[in-house]
Structure formats: structure tokens, C-alpha cells
PDB file of C-alpha atoms in Angstrom:
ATOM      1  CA  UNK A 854       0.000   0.000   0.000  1.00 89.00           C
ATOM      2  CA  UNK A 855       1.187   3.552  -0.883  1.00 93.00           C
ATOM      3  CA  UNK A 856       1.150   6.450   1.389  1.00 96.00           C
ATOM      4  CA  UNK A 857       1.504   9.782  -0.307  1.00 97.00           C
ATOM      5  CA  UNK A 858       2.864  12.084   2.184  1.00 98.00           C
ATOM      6  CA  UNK A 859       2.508  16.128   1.842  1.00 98.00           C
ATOM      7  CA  UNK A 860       4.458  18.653   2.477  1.00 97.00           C
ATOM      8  CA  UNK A 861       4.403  21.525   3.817  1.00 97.00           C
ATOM      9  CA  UNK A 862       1.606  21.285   5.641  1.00 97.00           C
ATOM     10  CA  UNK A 863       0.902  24.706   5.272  1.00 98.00           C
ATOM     11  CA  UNK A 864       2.435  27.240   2.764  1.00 98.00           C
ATOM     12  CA  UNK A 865       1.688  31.310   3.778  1.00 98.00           C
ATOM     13  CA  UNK A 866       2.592  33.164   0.320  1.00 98.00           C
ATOM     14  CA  UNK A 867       1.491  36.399  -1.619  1.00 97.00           C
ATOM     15  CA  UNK A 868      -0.282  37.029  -4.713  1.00 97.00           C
ATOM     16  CA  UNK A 869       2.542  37.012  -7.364  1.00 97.00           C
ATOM     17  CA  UNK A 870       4.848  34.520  -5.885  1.00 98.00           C
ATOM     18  CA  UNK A 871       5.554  30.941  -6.780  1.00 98.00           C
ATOM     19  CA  UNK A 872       4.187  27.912  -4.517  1.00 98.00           C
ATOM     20  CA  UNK A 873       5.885  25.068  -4.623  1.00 98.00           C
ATOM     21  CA  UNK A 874       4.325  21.598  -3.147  1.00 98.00           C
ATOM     22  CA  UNK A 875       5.901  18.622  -2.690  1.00 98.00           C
ATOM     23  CA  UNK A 876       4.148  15.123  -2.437  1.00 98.00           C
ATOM     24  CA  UNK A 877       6.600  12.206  -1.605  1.00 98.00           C
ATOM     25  CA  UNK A 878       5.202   8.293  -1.945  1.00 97.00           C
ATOM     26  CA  UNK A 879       6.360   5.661   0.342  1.00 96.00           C
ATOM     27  CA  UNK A 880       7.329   3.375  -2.848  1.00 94.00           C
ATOM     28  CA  UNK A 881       7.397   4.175  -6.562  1.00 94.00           C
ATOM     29  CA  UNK A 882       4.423   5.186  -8.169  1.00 94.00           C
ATOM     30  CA  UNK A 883       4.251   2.920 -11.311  1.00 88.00           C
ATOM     31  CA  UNK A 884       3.571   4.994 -14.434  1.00 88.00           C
ATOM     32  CA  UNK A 885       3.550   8.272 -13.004  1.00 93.00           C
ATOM     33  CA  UNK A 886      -0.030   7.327 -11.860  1.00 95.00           C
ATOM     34  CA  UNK A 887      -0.119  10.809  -9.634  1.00 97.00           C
ATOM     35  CA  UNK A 888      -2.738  13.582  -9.536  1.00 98.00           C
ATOM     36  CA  UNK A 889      -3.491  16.852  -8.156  1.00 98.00           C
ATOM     37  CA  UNK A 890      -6.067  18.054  -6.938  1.00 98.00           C
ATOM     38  CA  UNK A 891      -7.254  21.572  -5.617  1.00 98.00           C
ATOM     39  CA  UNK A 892     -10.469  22.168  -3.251  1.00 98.00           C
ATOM     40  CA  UNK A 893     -11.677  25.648  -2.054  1.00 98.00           C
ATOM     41  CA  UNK A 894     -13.598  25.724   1.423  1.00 96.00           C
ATOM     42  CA  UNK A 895     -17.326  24.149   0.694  1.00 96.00           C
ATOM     43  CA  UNK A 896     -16.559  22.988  -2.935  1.00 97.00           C
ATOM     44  CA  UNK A 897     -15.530  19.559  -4.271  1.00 98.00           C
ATOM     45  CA  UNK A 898     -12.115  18.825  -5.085  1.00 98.00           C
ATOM     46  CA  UNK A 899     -11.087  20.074  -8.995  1.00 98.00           C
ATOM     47  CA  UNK A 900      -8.709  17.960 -10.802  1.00 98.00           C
ATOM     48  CA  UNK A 901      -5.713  19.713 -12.126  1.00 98.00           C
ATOM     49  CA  UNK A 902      -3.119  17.311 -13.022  1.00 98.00           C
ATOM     50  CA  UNK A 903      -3.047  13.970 -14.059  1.00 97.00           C
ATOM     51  CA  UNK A 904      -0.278  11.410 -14.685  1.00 96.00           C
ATOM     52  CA  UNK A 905       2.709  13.644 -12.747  1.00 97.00           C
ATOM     53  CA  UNK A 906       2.147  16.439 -15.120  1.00 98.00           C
ATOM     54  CA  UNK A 907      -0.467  16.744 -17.571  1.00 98.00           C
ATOM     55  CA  UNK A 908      -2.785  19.951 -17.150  1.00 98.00           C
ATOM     56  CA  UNK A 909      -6.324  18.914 -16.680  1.00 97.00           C
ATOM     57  CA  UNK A 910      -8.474  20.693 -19.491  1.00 96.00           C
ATOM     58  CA  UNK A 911      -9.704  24.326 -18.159  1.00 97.00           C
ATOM     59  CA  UNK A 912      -6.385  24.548 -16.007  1.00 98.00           C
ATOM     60  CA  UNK A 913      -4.546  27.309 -16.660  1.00 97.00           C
ATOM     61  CA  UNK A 914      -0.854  27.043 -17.646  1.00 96.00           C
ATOM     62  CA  UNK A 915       0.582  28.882 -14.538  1.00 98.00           C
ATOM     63  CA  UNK A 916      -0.341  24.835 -12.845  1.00 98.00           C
ATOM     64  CA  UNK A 917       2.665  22.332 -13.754  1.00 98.00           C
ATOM     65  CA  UNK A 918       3.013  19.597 -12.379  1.00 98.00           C
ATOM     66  CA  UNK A 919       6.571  17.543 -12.278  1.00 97.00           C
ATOM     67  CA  UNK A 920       8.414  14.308 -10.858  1.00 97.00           C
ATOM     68  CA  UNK A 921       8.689  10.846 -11.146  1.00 96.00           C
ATOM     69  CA  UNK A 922       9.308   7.350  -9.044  1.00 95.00           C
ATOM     70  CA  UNK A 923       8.436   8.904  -5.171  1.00 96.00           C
ATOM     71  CA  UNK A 924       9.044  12.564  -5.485  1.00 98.00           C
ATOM     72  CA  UNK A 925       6.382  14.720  -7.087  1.00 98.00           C
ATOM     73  CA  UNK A 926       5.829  18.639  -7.049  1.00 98.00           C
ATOM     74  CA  UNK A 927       3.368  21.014  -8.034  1.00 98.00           C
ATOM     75  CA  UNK A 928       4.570  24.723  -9.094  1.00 98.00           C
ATOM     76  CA  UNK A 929       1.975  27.413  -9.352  1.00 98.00           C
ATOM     77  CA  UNK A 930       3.840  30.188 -10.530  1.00 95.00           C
ATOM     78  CA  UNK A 931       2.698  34.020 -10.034  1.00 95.00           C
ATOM     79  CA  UNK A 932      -0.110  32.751  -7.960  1.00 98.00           C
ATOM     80  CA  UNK A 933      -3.394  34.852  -8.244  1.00 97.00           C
ATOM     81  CA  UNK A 934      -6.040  35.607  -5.154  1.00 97.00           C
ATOM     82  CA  UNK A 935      -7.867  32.327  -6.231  1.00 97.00           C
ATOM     83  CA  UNK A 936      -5.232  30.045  -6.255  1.00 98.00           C
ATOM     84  CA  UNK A 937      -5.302  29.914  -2.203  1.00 97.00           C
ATOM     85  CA  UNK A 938      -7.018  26.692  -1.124  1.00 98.00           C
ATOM     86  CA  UNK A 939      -6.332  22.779  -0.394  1.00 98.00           C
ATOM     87  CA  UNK A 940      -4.339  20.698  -2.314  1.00 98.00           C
ATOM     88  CA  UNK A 941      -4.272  17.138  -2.754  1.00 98.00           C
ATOM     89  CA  UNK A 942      -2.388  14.496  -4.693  1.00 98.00           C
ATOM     90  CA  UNK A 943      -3.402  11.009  -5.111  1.00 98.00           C
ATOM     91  CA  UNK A 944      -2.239   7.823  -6.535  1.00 97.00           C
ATOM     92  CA  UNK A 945      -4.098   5.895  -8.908  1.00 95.00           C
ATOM     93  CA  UNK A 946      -3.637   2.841 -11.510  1.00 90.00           C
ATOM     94  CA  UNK A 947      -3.857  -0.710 -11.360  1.00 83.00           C
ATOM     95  CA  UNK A 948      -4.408  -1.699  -7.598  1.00 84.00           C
ATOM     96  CA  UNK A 949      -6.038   0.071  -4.524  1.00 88.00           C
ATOM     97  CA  UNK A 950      -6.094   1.623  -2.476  1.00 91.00           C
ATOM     98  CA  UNK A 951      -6.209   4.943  -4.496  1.00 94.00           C
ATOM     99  CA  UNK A 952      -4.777   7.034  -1.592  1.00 94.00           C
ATOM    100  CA  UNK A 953      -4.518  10.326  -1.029  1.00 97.00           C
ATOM    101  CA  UNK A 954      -2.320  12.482   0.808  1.00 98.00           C
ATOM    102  CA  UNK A 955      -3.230  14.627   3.647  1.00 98.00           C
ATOM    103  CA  UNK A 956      -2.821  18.548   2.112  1.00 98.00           C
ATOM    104  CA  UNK A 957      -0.921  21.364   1.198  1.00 98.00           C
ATOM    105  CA  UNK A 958      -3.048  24.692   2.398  1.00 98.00           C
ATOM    106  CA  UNK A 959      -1.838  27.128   0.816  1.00 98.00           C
ATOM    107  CA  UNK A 960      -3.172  30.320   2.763  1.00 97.00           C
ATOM    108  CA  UNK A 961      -2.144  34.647   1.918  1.00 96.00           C
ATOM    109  CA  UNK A 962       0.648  35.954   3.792  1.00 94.00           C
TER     110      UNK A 962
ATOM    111  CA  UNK B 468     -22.707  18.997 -19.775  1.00 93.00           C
ATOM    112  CA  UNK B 469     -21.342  16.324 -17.604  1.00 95.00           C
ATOM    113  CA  UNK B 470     -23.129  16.489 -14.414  1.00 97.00           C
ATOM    114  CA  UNK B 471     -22.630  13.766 -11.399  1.00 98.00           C
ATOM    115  CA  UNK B 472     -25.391  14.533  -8.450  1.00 98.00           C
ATOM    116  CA  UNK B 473     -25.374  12.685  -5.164  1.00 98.00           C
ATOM    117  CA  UNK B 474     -28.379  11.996  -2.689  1.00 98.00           C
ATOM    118  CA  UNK B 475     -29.676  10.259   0.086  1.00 98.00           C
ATOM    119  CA  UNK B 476     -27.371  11.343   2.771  1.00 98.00           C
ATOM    120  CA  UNK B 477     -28.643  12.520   5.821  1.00 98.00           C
ATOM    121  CA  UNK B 478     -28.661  11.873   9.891  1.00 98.00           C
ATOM    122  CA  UNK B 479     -28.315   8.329  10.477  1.00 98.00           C
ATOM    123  CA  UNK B 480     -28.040   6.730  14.512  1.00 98.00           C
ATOM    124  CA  UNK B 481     -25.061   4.173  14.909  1.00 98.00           C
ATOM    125  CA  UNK B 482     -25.365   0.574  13.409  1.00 98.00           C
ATOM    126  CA  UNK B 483     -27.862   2.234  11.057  1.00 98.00           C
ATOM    127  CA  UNK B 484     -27.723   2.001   6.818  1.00 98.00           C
ATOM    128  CA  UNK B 485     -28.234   4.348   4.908  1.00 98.00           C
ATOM    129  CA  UNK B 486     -28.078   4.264   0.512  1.00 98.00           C
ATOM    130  CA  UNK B 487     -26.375   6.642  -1.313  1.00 98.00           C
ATOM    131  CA  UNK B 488     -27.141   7.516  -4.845  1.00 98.00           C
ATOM    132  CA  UNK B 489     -24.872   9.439  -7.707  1.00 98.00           C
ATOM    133  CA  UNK B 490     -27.318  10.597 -10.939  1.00 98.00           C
ATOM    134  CA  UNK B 491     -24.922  10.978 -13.575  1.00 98.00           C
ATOM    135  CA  UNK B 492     -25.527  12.626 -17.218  1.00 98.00           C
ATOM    136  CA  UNK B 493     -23.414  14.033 -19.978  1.00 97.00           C
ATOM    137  CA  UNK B 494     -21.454  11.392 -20.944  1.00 96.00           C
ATOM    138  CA  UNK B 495     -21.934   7.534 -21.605  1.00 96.00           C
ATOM    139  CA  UNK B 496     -21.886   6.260 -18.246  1.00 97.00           C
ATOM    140  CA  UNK B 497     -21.673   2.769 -18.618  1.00 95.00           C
ATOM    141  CA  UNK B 498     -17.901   3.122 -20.217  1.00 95.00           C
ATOM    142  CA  UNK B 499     -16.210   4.463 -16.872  1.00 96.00           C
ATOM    143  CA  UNK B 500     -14.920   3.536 -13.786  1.00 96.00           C
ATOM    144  CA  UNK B 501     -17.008   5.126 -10.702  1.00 97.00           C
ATOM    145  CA  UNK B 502     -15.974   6.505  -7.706  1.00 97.00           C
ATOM    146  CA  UNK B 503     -16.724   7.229  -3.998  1.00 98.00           C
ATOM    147  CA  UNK B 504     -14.524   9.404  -1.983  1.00 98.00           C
ATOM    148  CA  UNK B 505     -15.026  11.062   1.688  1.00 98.00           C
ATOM    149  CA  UNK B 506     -14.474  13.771   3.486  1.00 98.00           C
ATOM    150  CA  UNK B 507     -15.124  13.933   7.496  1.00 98.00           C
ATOM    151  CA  UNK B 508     -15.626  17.338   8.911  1.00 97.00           C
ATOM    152  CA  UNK B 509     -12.183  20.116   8.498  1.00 96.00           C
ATOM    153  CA  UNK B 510     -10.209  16.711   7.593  1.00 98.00           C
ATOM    154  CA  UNK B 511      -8.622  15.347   4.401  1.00 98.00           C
ATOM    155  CA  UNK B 512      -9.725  13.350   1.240  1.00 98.00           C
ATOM    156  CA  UNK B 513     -10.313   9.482   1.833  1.00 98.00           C
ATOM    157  CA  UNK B 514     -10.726   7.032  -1.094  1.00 98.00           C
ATOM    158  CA  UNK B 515     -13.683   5.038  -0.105  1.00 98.00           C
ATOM    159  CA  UNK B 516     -14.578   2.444  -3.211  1.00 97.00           C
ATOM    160  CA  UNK B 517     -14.370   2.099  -7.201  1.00 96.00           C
ATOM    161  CA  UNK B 518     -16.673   0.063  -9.297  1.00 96.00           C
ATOM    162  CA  UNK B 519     -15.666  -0.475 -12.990  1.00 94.00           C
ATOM    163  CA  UNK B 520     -17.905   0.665 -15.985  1.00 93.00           C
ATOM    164  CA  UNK B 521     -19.871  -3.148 -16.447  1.00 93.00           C
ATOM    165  CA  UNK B 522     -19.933  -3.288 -12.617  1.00 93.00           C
ATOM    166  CA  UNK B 523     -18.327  -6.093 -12.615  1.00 90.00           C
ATOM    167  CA  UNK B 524     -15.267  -5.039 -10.641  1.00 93.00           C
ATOM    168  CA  UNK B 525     -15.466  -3.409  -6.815  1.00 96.00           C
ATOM    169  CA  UNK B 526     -12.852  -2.524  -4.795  1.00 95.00           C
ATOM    170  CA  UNK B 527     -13.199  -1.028  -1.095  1.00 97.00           C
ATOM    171  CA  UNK B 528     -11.123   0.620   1.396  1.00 97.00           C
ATOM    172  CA  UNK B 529     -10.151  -1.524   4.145  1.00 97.00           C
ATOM    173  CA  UNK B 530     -12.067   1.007   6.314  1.00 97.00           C
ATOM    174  CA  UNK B 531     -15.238  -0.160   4.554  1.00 98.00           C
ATOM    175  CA  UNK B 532     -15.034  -3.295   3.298  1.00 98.00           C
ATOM    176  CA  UNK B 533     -17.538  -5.699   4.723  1.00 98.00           C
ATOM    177  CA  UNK B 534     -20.199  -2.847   5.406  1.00 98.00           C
ATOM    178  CA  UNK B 535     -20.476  -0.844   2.327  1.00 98.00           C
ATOM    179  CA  UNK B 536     -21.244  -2.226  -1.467  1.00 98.00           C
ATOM    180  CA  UNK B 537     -20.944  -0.442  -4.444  1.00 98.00           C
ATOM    181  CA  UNK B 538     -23.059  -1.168  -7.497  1.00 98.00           C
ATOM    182  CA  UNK B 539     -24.476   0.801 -10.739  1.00 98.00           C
ATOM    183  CA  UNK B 540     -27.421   0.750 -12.773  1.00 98.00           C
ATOM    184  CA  UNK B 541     -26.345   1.433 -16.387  1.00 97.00           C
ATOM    185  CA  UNK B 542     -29.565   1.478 -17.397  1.00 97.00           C
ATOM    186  CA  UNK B 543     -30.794   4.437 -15.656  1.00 98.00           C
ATOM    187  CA  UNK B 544     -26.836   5.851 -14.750  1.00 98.00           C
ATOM    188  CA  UNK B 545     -26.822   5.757 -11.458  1.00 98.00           C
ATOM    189  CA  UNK B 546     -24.299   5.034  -8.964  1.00 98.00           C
ATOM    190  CA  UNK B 547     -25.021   3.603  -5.469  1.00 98.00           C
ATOM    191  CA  UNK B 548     -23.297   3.342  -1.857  1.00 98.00           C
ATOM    192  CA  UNK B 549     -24.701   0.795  -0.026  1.00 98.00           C
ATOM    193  CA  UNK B 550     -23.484   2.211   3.709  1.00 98.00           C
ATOM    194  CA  UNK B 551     -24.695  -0.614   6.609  1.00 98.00           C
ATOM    195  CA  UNK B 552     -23.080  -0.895  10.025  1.00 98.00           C
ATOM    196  CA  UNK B 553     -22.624   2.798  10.268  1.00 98.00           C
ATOM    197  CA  UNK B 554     -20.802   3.947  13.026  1.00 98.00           C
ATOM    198  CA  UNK B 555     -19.683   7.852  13.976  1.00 98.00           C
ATOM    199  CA  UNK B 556     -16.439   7.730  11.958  1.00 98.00           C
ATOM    200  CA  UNK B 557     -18.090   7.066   8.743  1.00 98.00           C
ATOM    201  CA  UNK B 558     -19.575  10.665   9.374  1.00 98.00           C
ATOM    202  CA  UNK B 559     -18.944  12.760   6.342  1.00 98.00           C
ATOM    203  CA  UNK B 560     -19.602  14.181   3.029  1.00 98.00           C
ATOM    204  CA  UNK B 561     -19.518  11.585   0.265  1.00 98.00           C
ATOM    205  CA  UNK B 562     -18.873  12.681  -3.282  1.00 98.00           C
ATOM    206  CA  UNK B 563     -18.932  10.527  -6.442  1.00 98.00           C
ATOM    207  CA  UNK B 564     -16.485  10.925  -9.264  1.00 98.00           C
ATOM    208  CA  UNK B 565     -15.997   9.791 -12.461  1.00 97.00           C
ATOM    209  CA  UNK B 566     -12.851   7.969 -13.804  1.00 94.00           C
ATOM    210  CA  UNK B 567     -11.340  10.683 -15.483  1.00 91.00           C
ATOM    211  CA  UNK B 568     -10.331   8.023 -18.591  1.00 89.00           C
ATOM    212  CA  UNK B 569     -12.098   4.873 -20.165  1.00 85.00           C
ATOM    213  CA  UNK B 570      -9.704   2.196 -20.530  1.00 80.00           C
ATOM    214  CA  UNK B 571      -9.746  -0.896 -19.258  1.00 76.00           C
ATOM    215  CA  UNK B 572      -7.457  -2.706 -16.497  1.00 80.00           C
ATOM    216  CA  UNK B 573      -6.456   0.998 -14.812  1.00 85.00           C
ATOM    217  CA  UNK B 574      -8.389   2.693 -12.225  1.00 92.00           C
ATOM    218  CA  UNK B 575      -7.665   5.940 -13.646  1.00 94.00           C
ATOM    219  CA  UNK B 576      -7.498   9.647 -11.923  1.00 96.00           C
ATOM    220  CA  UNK B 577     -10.999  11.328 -10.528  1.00 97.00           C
ATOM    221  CA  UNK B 578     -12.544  13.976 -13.167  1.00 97.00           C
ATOM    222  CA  UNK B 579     -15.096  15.448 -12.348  1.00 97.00           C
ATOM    223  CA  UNK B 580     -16.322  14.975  -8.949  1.00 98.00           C
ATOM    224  CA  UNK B 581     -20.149  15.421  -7.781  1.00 98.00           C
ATOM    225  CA  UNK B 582     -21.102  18.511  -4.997  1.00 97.00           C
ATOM    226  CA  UNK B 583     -21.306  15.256  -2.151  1.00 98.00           C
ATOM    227  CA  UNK B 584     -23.893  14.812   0.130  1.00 98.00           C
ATOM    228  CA  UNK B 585     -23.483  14.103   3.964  1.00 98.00           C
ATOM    229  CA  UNK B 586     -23.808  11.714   6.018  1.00 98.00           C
ATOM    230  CA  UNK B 587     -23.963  12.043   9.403  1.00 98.00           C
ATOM    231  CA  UNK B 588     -23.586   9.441  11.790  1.00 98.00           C
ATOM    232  CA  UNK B 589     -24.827   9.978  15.620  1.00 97.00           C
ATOM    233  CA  UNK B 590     -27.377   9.045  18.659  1.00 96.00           C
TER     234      UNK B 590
END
């Protein structure tokens, strides 16, 4: 069984600067069978990247996602006001469970 | 448009069941993967159980297995959670998604996911 683990746990930034997550698997991640995931307080979760780094469609280009094996990121570069929320990645593929890790926040300095 | 909508949740007491439902439209359901996925209260995202596009296929969460089933009507595309043996830990919201790719032998990523619909587990 995979864990995904997350990290920071919480990242303070300002509009205009570049996030950086990092989501680190406790064994290789066949494939590249990683997604992202963003979720704003009292929505569902939106899909943003799929397999390690290809935008979802809708998802604007300032998302890129990166990494292979057990060390993902996901850059946001020159964040913008609605970029601050939740983030999750998750493994998926050919066996379950289809974890998840715990979150980024990513909150306004 | 592609549209998943969930129902049925509500307040149930422990050892209760409850049914879930996900009404699905905009795209040919019977081709894709399904999924269930929770959320308790100001915590993270928890995978809860996939069902493949014939419904032949189920897989479950450790945390569920034995007291939730999964099934589909392709016929009317709808998606169901079969919750029994609730207890307070199960409390949350419960949103469907759809496999974000048809193919067969991978569970693919989650795209798009419904609005969810709690459940709420308590005496």
C-alpha cells in the first residue's frame, strides 16, 4: 500500500509569488499514476493534473506539475487571489487503495 | 454537460444504513470507472470504493469493506453506496467521481467529482 505524504503542511505566500508543493510516496508510483487536486472551502475537489504532469483541461498554464518514481511537485507560478485553497495528490492505476495524501493549504501571507 | 449529483445522505443513529445515490448525465456512463470518496468534517480526502464501468469489478477501502457495497445501474446511470453498520467515523460528506479516462485494467485519476452529500452518523 502507498502512502503519499505532503508537504508543507501549510504554505503562507502572496499574490505574485511561486508555490511550490511537494508530495513524496512511500514506494514508486508505477507509471507516473499521480494527480493533483485543488479544493476551495465548501466545494468539491477540482482535478488539475493527471499522470505527474499533464494539465487537466480548463487549467490554466501557470499549474505544472513535475516528478517521477516517489518525489512529485506542483509549481503554481505568479499565484493569483484564487489560487489559495487545499491541495491534494493522489495515486491511482492498477491496484487500490487509491490514496490520497493529507494537504498542502496554501493560505495569503 | 457532464453532471454527477449525489443523494440520500442525511442523519443516520449508529449501526444504522443508509443508501447513497450518484445521478450521472453528460457522458456515456456505462464506459467508466465510478468513484466514492469522503471527506469527514475540516479533515482530508479518503478514497472510499471504485466500481468499474460493467460493474463487474469493486474494490473497497479496508475502512469499509464488509459494510459498504458499491453497485451501478447502467440502465438508468446511477451510482449507489450501499453504507450498513454505520458507526460515527463514517460521518462525512460523500462525493462521487468519475474515472477521469475509459480504458480498461487501470483505475484511472478522478474527473469530475459530484457537490457530495453528507452523512452524518450519531445518537
Amino acid at each position: 500500500e502507498i502512502v503519499l505524504t505532503q508537504s508543507p503542511g501549510t504554505l503562507s505566500l502572496s499574490p505574485g509569488e511561486r508555490a511550490t508543493l511537494s508530495c513524496r510516496a512511500s514506494q514508486s508510483v508505477s507509471s507516473n499514476y499521480l494527480a493533483w487536486y485543488q479544493q476551495k472551502a465548501g466545494q468539491a475537489p477540482r482535478l488539475l493534473i493527471y499522470a505527474a504532469s499533464s494539465r487537466a483541461t480548463g487549467i490554466p498554464d501557470r499549474f505544472s506539475g513535475s516528478g517521477s518514481g516517489t518525489d512529485f511537485t506542483l509549481t503554481i507560478r505568479r499565484l493569483e487571489p484564487e489560487d489559495f485553497a487545499v491541495y491534494y495528490c493522489q495515486q491511482y492505476g492498477r491496484s487500490p487503495p487509491f490514496a490520497f495524501g493529507q494537504g498542502t493549504k496554501l493560505e495569503i501571507k | 454537460e457532464l453532471q454527477l449529483l449525489e443523494s440520500g445522505g442525511g442523519l443516520v443513529q449508529p449501526g444504522g444504513s443508509l443508501r447513497l445515490s450518484c445521478t450521472a448525465s453528460g457522458f456515456t456512463f456505462s464506459d467508466y470507472a465510478m468513484n466514492w470518496v469522503r471527506q469527514a468534517p475540516g479533515k482530508g480526502l479518503e478514497w472510499v470504493s471504485s466500481i468499474g464501468g460493467p460493474g463487474d469489478d469493486t474494490q473497497y477501502a479496508d475502512s469499509v469493506k464488509g459494510r459498504f457495497t458499491i453497485s451501478r445501474d447502467n440502465s438508468k446511470n446511477i451510482l449507489h453506496l450501499q453504507m450498513n453498520s454505520l458507526r460515527a467515523d463514517d460521518t462525512a460528506v460523500y462525493y462521487c467521481a468519475k474515472d477521469g479516462h475509459a480504458r480498461n485494467g487501470i483505475w484511472d485519476w478522478f474527473d469530475p467529482w459530484g457537490q457530495g452529500t453528507l452523512v452524518t452518523v450519531s445518537s
